[in-house]
PDB file of N, CA and C in Angstrom:
ATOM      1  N   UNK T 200      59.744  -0.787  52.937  1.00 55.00           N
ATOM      2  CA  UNK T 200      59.453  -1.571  54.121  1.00 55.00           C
ATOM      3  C   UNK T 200      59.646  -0.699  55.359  1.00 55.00           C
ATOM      4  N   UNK T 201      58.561  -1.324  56.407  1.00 68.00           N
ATOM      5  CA  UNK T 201      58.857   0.151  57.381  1.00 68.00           C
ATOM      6  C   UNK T 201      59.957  -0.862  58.455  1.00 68.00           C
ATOM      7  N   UNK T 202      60.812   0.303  58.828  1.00 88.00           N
ATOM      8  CA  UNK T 202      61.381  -0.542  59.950  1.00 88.00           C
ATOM      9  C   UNK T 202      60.676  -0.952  61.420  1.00 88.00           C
ATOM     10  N   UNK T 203      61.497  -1.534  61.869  1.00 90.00           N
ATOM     11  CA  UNK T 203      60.535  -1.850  63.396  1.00 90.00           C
ATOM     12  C   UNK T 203      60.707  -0.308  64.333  1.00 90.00           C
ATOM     13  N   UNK T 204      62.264   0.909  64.434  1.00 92.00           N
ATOM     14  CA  UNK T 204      61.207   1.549  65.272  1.00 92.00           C
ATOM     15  C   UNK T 204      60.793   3.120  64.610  1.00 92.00           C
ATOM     16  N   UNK T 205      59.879   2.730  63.137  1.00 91.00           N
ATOM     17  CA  UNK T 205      58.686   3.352  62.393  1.00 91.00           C
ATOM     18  C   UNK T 205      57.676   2.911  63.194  1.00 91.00           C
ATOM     19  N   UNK T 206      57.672   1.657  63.033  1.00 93.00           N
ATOM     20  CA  UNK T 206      56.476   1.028  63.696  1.00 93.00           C
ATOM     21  C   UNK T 206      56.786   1.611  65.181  1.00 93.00           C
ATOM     22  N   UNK T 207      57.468   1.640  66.255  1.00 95.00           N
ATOM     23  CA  UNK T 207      57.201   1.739  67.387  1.00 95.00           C
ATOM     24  C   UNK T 207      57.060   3.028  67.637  1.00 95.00           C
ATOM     25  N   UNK T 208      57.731   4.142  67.171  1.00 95.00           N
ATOM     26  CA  UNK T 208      57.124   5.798  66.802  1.00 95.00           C
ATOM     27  C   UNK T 208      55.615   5.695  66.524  1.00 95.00           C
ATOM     28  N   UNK T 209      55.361   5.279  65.593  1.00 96.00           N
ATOM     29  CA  UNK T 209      54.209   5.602  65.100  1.00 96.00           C
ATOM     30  C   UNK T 209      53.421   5.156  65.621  1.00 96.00           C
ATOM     31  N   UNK T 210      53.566   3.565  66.434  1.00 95.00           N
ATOM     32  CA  UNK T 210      52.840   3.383  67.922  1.00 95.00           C
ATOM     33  C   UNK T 210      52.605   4.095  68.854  1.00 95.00           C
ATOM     34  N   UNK T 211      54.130   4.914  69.166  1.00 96.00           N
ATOM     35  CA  UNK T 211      53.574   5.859  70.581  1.00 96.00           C
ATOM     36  C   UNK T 211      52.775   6.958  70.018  1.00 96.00           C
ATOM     37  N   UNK T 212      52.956   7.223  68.672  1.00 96.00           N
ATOM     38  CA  UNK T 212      52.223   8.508  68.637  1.00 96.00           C
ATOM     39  C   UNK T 212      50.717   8.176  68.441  1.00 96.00           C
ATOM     40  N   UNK T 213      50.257   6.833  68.314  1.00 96.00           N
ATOM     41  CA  UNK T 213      48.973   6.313  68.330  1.00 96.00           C
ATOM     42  C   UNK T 213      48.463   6.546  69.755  1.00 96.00           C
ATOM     43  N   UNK T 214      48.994   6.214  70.614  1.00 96.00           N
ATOM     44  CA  UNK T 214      49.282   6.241  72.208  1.00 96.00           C
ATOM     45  C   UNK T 214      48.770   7.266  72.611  1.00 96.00           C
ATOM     46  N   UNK T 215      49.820   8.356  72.150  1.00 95.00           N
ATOM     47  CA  UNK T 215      50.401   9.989  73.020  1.00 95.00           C
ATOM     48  C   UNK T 215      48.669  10.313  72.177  1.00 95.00           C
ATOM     49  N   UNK T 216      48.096  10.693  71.116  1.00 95.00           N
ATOM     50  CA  UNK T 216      47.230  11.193  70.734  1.00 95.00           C
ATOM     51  C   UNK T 216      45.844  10.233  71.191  1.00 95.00           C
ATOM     52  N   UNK T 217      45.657   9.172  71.500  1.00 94.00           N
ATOM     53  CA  UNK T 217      44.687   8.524  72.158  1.00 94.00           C
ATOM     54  C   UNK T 217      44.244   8.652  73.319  1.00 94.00           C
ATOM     55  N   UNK T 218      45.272   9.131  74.172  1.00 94.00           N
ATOM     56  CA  UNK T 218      45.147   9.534  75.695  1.00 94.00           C
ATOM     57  C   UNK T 218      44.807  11.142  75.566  1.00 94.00           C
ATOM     58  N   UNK T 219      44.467  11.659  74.365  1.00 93.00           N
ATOM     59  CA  UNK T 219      44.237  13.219  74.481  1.00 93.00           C
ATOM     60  C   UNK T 219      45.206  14.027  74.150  1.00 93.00           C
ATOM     61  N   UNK T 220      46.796  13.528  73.987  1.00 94.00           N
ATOM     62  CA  UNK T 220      47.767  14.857  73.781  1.00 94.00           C
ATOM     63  C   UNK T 220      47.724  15.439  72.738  1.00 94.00           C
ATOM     64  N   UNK T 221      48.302  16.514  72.188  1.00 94.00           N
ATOM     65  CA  UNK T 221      48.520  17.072  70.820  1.00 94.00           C
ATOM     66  C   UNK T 221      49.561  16.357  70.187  1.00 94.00           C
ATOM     67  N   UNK T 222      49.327  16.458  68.862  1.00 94.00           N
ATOM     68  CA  UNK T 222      50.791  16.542  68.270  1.00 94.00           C
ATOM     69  C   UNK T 222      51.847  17.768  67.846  1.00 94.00           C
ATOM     70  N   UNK T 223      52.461  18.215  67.575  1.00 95.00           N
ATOM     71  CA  UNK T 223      53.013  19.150  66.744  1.00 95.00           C
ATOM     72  C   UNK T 223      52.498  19.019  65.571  1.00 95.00           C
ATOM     73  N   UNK T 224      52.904  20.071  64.688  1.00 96.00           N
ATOM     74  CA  UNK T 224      52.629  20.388  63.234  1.00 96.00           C
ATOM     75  C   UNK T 224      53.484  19.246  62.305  1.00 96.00           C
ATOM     76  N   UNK T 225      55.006  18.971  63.326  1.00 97.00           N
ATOM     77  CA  UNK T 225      55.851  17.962  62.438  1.00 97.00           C
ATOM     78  C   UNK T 225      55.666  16.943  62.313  1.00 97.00           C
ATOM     79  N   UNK T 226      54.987  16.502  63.439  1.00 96.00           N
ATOM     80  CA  UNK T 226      54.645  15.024  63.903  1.00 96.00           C
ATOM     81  C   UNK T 226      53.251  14.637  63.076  1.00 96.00           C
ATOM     82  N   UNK T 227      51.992  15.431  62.875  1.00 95.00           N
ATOM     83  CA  UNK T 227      50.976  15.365  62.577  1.00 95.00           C
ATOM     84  C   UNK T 227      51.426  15.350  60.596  1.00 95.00           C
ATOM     85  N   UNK T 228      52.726  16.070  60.210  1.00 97.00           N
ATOM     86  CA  UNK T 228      52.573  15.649  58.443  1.00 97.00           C
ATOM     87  C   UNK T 228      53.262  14.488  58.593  1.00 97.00           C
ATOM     88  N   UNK T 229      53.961  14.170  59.108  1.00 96.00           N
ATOM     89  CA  UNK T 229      55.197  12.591  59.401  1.00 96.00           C
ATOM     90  C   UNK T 229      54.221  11.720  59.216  1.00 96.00           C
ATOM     91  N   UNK T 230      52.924  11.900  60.334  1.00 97.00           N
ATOM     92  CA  UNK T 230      52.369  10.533  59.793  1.00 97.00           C
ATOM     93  C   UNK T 230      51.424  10.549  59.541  1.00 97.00           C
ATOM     94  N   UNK T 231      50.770  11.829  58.492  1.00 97.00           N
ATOM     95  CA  UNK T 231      50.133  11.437  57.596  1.00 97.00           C
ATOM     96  C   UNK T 231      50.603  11.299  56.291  1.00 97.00           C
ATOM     97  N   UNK T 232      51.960  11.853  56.441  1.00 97.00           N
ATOM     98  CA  UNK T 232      52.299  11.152  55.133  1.00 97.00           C
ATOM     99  C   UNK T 232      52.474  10.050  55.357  1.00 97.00           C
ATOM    100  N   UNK T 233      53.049   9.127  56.355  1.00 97.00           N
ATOM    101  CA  UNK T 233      53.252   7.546  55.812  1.00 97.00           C
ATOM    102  C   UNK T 233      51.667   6.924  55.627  1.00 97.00           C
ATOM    103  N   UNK T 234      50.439   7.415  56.154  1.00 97.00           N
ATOM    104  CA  UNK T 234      49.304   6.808  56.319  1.00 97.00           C
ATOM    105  C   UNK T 234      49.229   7.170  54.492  1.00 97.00           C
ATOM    106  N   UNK T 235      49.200   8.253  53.661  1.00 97.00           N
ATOM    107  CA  UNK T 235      48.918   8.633  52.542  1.00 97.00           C
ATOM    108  C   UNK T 235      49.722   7.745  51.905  1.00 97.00           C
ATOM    109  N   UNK T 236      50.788   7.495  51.810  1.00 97.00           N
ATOM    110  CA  UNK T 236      52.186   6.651  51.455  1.00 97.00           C
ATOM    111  C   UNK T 236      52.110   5.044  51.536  1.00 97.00           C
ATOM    112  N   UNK T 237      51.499   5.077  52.954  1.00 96.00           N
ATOM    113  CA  UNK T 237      50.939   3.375  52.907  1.00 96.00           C
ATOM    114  C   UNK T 237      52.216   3.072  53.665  1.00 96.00           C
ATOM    115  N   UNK T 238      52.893   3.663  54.150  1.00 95.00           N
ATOM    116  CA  UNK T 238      54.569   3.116  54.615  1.00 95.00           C
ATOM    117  C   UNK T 238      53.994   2.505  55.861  1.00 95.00           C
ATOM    118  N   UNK T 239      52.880   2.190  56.760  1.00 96.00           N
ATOM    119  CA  UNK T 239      52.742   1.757  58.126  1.00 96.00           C
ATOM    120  C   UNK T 239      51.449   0.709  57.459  1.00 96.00           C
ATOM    121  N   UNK T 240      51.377  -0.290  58.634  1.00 95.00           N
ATOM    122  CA  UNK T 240      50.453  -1.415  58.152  1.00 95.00           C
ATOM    123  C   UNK T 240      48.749  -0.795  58.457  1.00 95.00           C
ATOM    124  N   UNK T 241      48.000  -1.378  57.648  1.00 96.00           N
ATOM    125  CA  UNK T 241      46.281  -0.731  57.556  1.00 96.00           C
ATOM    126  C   UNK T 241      46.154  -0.862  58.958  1.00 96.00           C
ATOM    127  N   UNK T 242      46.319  -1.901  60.133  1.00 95.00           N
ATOM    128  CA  UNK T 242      45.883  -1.861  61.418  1.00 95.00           C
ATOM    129  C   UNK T 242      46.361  -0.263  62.265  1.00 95.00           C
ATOM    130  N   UNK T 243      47.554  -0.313  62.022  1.00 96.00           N
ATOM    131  CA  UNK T 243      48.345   1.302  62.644  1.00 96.00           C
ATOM    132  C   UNK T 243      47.728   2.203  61.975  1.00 96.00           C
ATOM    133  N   UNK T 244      47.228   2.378  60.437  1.00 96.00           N
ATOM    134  CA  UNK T 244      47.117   3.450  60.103  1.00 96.00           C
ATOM    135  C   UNK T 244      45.098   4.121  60.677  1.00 96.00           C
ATOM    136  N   UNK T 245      44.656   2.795  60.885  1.00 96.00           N
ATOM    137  CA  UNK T 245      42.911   2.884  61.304  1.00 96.00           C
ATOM    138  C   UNK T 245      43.417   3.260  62.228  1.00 96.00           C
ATOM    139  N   UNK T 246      44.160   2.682  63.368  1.00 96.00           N
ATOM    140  CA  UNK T 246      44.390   3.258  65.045  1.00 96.00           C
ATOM    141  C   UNK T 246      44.930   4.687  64.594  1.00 96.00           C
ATOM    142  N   UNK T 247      45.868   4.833  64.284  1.00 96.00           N
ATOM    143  CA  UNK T 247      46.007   6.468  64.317  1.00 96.00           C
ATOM    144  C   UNK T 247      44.520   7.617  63.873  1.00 96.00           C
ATOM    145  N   UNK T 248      44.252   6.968  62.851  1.00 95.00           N
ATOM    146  CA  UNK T 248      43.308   7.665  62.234  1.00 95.00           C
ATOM    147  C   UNK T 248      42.152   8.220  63.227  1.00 95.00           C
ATOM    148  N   UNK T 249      41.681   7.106  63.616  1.00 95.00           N
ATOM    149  CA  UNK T 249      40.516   6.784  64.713  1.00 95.00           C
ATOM    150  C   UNK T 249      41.004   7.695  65.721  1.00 95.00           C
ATOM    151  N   UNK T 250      42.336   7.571  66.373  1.00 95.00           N
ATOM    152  CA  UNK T 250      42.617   8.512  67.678  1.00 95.00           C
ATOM    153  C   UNK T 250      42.346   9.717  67.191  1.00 95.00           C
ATOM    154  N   UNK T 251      42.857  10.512  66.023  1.00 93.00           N
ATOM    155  CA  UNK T 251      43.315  11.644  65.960  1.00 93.00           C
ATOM    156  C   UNK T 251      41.502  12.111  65.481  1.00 93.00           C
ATOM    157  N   UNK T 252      40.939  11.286  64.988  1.00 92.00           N
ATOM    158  CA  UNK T 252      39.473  12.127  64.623  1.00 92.00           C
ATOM    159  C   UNK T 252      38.686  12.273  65.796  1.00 92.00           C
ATOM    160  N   UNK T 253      38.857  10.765  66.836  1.00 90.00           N
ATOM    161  CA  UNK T 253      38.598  11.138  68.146  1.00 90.00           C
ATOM    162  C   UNK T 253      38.415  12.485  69.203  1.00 90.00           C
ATOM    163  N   UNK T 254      39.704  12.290  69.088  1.00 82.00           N
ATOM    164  CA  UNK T 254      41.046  13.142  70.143  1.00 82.00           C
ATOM    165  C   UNK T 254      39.817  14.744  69.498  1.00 82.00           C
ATOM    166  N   UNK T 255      39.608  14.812  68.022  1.00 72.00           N
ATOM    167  CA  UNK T 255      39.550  16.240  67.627  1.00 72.00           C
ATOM    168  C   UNK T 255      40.408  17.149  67.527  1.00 72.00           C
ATOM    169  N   UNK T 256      40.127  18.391  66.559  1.00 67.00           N
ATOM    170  CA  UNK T 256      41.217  19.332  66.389  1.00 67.00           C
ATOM    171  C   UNK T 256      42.248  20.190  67.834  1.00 67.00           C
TER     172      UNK T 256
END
C-alpha cells in the first residue's frame, strides 16, 4: 500500500517534471520503479508518464 506522502512525492515530481524540470538519475529509477511495481495508483502513474514523455529526454 502506498503511503499518503508516496503519493504526495510522486505528485510533486509529476509537477516539477510537467513544468519542464529535470529529474535526477535517482529520482527518475524511484519512480519508475513504483510505476513498473504498480506501488502508485494508474491515474499518477499516466500523469507521470505523460509528463516525462512530454517534457522529453
Amino acid at each position: 500500500m502506498t503511503s499518503e506522502s508516496q503519493l504526495r512525492e510522486f505528485g510533486r515530481l509529476i509537477c516539477q517534471v510537467a513544468a519542464g524540470g529535470r529529474m535526477t538519475r535517482e529520482e527518475a529509477c524511484n519512480a519508475y520503479r513504483q510505476v513498473i511495481l504498480n506501488e502508485q495508483p494508474e491515474l499518477q502513474q499516466g500523469a507521470f508518464l505523460m509528463a516525462h514523455i512530454t517534457r522529453g529526454p
